[in-house]
JSON list of C-alpha atoms in Angstrom, two decimals:
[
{"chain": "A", "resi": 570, "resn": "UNK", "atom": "CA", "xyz": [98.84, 43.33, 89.51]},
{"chain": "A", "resi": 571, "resn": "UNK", "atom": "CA", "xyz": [96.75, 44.79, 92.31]},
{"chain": "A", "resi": 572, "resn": "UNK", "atom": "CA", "xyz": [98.31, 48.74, 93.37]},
{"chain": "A", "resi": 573, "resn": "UNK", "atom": "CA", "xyz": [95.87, 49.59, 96.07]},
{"chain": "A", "resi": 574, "resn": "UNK", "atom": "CA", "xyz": [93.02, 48.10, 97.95]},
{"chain": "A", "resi": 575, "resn": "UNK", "atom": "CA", "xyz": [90.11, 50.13, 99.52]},
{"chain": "A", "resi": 576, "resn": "UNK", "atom": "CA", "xyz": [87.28, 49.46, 101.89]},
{"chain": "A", "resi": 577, "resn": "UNK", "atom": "CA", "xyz": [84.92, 48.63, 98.49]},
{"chain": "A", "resi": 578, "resn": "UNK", "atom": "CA", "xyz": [87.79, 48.67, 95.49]},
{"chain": "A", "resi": 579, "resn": "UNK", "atom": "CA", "xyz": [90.91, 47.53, 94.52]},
{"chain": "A", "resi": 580, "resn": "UNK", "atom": "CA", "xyz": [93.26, 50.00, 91.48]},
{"chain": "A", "resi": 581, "resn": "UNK", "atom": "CA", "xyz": [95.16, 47.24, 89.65]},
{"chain": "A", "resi": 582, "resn": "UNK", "atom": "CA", "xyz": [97.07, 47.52, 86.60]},
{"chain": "A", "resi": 583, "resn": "UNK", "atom": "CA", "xyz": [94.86, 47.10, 83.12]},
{"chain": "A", "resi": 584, "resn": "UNK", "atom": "CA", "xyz": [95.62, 44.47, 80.41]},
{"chain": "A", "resi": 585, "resn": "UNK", "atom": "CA", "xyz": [94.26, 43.92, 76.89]},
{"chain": "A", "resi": 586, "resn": "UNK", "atom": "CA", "xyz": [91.61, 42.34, 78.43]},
{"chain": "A", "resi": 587, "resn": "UNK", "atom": "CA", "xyz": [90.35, 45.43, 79.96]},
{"chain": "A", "resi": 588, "resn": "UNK", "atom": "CA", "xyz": [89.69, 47.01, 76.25]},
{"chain": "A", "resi": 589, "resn": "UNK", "atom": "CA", "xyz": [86.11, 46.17, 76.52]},
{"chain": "A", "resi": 590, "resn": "UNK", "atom": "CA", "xyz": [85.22, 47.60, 80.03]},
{"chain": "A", "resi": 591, "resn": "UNK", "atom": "CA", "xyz": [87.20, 50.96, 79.47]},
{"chain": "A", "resi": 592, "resn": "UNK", "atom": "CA", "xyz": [84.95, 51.12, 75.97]},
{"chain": "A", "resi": 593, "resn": "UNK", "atom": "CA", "xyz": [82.31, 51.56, 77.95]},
{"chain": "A", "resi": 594, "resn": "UNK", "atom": "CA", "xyz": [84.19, 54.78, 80.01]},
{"chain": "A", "resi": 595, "resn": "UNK", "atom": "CA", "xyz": [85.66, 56.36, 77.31]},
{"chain": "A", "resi": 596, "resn": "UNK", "atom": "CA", "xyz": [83.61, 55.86, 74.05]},
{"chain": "A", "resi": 597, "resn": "UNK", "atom": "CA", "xyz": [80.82, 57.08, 76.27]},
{"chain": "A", "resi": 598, "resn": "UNK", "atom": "CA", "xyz": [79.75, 61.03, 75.03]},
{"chain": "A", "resi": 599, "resn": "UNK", "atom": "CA", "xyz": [78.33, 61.79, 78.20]},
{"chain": "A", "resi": 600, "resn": "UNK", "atom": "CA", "xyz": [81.24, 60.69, 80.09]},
{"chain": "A", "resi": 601, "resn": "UNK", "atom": "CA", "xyz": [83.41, 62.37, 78.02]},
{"chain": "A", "resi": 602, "resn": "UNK", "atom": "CA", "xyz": [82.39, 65.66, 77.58]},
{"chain": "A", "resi": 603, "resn": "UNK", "atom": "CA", "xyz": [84.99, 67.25, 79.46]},
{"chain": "A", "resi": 604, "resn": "UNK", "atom": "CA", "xyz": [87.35, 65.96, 76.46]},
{"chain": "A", "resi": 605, "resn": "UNK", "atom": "CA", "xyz": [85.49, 67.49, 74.04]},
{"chain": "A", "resi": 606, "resn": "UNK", "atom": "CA", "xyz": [83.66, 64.37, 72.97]},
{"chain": "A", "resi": 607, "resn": "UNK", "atom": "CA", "xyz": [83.98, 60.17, 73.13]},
{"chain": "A", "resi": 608, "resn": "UNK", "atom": "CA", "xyz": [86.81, 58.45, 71.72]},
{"chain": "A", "resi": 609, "resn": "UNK", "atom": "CA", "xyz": [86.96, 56.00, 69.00]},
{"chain": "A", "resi": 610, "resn": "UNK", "atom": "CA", "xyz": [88.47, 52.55, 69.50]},
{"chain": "A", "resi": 611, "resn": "UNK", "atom": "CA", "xyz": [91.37, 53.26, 67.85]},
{"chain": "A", "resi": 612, "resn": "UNK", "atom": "CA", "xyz": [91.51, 56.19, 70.90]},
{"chain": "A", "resi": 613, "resn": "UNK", "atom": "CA", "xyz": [90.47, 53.53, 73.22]},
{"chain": "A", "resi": 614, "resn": "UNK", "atom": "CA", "xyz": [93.06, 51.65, 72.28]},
{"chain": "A", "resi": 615, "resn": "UNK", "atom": "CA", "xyz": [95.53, 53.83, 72.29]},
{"chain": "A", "resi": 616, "resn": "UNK", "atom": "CA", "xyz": [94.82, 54.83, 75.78]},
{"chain": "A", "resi": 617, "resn": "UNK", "atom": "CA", "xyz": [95.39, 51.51, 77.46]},
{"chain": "A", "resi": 618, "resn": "UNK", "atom": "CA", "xyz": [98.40, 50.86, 75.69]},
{"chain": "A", "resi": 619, "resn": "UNK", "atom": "CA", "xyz": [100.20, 54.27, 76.93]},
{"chain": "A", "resi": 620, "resn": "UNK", "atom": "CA", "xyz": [99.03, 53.44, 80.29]},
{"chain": "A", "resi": 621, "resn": "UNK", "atom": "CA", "xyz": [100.73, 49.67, 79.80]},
{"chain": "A", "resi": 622, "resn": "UNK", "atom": "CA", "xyz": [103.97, 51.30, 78.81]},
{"chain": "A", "resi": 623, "resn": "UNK", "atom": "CA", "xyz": [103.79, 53.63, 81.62]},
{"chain": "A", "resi": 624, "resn": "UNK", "atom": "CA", "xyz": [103.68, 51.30, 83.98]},
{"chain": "A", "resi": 625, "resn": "UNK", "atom": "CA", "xyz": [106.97, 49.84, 82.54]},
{"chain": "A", "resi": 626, "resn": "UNK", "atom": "CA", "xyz": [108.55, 53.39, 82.06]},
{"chain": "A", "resi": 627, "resn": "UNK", "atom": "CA", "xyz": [107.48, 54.94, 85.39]},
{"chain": "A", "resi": 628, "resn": "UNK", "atom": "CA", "xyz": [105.87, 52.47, 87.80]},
{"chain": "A", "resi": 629, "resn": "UNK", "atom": "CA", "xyz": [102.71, 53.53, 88.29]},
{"chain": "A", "resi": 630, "resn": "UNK", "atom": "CA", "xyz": [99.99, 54.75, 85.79]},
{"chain": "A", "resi": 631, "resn": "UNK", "atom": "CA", "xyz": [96.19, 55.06, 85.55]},
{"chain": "A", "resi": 632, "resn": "UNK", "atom": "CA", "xyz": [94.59, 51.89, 87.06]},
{"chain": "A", "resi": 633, "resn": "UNK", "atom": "CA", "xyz": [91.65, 49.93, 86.37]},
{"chain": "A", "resi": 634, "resn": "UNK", "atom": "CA", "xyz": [88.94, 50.92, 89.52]},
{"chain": "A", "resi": 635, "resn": "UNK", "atom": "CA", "xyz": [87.16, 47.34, 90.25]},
{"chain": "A", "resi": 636, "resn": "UNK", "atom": "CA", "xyz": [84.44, 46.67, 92.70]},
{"chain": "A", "resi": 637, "resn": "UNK", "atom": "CA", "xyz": [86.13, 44.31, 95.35]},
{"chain": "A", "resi": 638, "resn": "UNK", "atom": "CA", "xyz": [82.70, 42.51, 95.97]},
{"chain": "A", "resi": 639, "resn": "UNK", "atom": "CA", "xyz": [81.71, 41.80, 92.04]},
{"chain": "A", "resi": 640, "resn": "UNK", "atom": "CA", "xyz": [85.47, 42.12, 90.41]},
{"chain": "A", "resi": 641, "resn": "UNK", "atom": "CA", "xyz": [83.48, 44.62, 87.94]},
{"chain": "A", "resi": 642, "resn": "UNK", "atom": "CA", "xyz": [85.79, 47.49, 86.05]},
{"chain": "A", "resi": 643, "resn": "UNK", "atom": "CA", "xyz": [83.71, 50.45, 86.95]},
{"chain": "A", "resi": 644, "resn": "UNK", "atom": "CA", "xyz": [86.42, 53.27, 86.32]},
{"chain": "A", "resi": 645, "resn": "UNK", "atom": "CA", "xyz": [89.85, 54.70, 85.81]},
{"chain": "A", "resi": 646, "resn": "UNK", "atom": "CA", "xyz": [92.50, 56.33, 88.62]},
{"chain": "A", "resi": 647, "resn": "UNK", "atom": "CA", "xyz": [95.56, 56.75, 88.51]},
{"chain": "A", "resi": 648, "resn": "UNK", "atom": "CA", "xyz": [98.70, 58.60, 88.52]},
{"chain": "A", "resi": 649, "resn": "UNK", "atom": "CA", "xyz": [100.66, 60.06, 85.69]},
{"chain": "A", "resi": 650, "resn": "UNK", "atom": "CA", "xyz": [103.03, 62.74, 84.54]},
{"chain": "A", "resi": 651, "resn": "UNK", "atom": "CA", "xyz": [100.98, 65.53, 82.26]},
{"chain": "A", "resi": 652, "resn": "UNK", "atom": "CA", "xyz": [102.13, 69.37, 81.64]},
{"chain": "A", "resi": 653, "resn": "UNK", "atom": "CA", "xyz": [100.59, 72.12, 82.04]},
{"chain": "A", "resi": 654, "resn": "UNK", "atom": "CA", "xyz": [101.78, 75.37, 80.70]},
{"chain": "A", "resi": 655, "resn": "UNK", "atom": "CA", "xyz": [104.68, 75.64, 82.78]},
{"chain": "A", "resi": 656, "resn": "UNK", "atom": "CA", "xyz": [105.61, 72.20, 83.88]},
{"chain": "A", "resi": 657, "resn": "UNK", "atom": "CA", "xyz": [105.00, 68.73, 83.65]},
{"chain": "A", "resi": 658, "resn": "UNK", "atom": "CA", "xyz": [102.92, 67.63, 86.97]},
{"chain": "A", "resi": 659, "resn": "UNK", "atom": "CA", "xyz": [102.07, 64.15, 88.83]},
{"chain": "A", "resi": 660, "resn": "UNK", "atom": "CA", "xyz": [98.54, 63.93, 88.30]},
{"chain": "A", "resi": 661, "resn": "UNK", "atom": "CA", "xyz": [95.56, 61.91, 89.65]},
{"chain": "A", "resi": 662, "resn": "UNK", "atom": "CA", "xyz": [93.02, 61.75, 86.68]},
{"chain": "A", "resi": 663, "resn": "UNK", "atom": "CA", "xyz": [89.74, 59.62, 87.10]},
{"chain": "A", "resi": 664, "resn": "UNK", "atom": "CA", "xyz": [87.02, 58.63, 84.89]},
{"chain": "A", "resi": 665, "resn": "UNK", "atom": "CA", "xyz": [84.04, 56.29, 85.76]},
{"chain": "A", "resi": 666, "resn": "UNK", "atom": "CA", "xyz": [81.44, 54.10, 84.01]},
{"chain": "A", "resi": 667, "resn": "UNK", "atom": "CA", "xyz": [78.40, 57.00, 84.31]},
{"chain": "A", "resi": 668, "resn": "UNK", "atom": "CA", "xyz": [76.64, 54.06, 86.11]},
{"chain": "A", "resi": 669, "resn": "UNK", "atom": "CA", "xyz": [78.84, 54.33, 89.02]},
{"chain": "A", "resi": 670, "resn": "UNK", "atom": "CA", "xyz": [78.59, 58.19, 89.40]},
{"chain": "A", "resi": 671, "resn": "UNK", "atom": "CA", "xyz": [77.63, 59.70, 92.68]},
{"chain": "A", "resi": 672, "resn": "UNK", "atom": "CA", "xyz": [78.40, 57.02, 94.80]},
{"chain": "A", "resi": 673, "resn": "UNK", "atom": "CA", "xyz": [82.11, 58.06, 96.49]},
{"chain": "A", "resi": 674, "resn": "UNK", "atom": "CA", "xyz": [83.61, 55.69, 94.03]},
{"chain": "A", "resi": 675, "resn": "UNK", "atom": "CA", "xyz": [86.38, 58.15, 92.52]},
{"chain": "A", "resi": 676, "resn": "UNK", "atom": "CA", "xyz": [86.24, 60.29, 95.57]},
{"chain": "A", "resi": 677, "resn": "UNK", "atom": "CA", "xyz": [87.66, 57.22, 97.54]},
{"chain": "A", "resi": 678, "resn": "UNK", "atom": "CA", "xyz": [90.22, 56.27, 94.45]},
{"chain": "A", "resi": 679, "resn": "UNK", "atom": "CA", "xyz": [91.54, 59.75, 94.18]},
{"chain": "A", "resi": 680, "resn": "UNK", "atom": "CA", "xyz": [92.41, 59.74, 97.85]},
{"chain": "A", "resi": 681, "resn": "UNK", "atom": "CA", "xyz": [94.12, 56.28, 97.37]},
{"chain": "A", "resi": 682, "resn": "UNK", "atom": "CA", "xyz": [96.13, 57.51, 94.55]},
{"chain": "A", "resi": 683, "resn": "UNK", "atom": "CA", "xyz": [96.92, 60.78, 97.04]},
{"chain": "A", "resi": 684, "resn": "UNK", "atom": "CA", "xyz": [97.97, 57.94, 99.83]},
{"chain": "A", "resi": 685, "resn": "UNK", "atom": "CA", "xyz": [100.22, 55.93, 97.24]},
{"chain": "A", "resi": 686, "resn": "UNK", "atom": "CA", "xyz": [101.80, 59.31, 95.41]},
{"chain": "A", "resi": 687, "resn": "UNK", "atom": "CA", "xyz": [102.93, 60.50, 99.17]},
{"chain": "A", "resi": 688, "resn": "UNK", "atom": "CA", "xyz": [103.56, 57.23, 101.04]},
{"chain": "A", "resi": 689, "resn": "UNK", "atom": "CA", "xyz": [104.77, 54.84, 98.56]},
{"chain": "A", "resi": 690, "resn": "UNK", "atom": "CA", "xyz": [106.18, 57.19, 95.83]},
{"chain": "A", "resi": 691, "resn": "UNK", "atom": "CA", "xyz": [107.40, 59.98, 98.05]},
{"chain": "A", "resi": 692, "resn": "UNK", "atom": "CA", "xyz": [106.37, 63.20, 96.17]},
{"chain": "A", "resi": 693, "resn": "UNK", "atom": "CA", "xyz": [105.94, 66.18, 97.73]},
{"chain": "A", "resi": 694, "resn": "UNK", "atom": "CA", "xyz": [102.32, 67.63, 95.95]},
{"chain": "A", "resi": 695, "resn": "UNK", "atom": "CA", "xyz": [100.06, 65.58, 93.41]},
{"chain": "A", "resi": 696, "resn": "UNK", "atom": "CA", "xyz": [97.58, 67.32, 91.65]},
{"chain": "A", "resi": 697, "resn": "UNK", "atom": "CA", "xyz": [94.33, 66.93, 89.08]},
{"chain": "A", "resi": 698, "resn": "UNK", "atom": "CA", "xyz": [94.01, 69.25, 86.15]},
{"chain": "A", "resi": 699, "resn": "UNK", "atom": "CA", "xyz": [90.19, 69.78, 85.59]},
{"chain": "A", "resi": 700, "resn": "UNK", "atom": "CA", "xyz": [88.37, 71.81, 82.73]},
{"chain": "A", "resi": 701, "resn": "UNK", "atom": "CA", "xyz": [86.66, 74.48, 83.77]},
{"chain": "A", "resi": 702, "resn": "UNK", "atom": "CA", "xyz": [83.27, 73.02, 83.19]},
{"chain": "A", "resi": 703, "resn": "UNK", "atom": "CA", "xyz": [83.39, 70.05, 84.80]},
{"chain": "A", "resi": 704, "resn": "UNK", "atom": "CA", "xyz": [81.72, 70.53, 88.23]},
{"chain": "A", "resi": 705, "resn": "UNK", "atom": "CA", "xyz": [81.88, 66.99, 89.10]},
{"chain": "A", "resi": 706, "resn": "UNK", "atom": "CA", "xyz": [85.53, 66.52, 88.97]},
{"chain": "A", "resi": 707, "resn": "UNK", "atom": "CA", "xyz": [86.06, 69.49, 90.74]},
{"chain": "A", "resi": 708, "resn": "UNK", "atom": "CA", "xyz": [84.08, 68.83, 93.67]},
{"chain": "A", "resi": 709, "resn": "UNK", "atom": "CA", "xyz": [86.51, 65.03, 93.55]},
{"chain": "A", "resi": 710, "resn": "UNK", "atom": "CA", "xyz": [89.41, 67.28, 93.65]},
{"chain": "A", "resi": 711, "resn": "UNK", "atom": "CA", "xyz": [87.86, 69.21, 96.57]},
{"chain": "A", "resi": 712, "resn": "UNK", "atom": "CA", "xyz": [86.48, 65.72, 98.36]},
{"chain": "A", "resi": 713, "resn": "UNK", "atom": "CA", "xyz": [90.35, 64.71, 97.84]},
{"chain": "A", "resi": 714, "resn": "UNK", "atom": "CA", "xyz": [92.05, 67.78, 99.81]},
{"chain": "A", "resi": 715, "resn": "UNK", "atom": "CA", "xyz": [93.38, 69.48, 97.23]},
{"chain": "A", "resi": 716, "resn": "UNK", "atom": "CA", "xyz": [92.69, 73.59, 96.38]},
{"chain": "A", "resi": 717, "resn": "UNK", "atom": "CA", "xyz": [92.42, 75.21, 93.02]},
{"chain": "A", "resi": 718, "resn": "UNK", "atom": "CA", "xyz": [95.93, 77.23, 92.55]},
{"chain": "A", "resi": 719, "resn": "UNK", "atom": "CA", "xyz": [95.66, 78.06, 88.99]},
{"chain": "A", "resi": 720, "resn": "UNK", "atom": "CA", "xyz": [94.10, 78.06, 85.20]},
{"chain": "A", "resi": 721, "resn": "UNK", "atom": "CA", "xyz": [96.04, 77.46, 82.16]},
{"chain": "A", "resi": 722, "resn": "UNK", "atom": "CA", "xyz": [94.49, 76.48, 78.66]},
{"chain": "A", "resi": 723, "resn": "UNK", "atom": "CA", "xyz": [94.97, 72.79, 77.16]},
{"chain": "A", "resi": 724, "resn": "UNK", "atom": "CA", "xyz": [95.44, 72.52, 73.88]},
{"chain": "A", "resi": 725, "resn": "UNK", "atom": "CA", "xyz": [93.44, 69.09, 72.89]},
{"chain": "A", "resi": 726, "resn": "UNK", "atom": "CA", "xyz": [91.95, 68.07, 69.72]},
{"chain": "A", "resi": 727, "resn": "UNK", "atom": "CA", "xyz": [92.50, 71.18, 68.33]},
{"chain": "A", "resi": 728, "resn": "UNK", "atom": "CA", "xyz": [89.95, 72.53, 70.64]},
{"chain": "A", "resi": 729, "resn": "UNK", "atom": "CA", "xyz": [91.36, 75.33, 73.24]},
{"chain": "A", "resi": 730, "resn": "UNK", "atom": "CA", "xyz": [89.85, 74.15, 76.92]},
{"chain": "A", "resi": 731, "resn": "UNK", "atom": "CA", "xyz": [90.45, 76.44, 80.05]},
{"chain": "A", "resi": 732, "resn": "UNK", "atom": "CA", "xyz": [91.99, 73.93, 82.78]},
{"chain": "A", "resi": 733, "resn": "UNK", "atom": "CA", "xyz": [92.07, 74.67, 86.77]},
{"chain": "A", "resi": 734, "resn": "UNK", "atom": "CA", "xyz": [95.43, 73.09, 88.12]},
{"chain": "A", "resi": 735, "resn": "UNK", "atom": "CA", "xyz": [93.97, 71.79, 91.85]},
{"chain": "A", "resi": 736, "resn": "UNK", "atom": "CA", "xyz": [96.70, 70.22, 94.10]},
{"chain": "A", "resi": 737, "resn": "UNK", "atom": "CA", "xyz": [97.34, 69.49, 97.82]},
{"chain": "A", "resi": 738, "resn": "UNK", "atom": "CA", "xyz": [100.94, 69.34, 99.47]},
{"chain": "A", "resi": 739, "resn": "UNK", "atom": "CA", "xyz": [102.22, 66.47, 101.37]},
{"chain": "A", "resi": 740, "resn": "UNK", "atom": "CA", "xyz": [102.10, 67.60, 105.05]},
{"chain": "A", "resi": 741, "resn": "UNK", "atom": "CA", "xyz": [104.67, 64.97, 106.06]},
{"chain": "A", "resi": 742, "resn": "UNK", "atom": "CA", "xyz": [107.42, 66.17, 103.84]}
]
């Protein structure tokens, strides 16, 4: 089911069928080194089937990024609840086939997901949660609107990761 459409992309919910193309996000080291590492299939897995039941539990989740000219999965947007240290937060979180990077591609998905969190789902402020290390993200965040208001440490894969909590506020609420 197609969510959004952009000048060059449209966010559409994933399916099984997508387990191959996010592979080749996720079980990437290089893209995921702000996770402390790739994931394994099972991970993989895992992933896209949270995101299917999200979309059943809360109506939106993270959504496959595809090319509107080639149909070609090249990321990951969406929107979904996560906590921080002292509450649970509507997030945008994006991750992109390394192939894509530097080309606008999550900047312009991030500020879709903004568009949809304010317009369609009504919430006040949406925000990313970014380790500390990961320039690239941040400067997404920035690209997006939204300011750096805090740090907090994650607790993932037994690893402890300083976090910046970015977020913008909905101007028309």
């Amino acid at each position: 089911m197609v969510i959004i459409k952009t000048e060059r992309l449209i966010l559409r919910e994933m399916t099984l069928d997508d387990l191959s193309a996010t592979r080749e996000i996720v079980c990437d080291e290089l893209t995921m080194a702000a996770f402390n590492g790739a994931w394994s299939e099972e991970e993989n897995l895992e992933g896209l089937q949270k995101q299917l039941h999200n979309y059943r539990k809360d109506g939106f989740g993270r959504w496959a990024v595809v090319l509107r000219d080639t149909g070609a999965l090249i990321g990951i947007c969406g929107l979904m609840w996560c906590d921080t240290d002292i509450d649970k937060v509507l997030e945008i979180g994006y991750m992109f086939n390394r192939g894509y990077w530097h080309k606008g591609y999550a900047t312009e998905a991030a500020i879709a997901c903004k568009g949809y969190a304010f317009e369609v789902l009504k919430h006040g402020e949406v925000f990313s949660l970014i380790r500390d290390s990961n320039l690239a993200s941040m400067n997404v965040a920035i690209r997006a609107g939204m300011f750096a208001r805090r740090r907090f440490v994650k607790h993932y894969k037994g690893v402890d990761m300083p976090h910046y909590v970015f977020s913008v506020r909905n101007a028309g609420r």
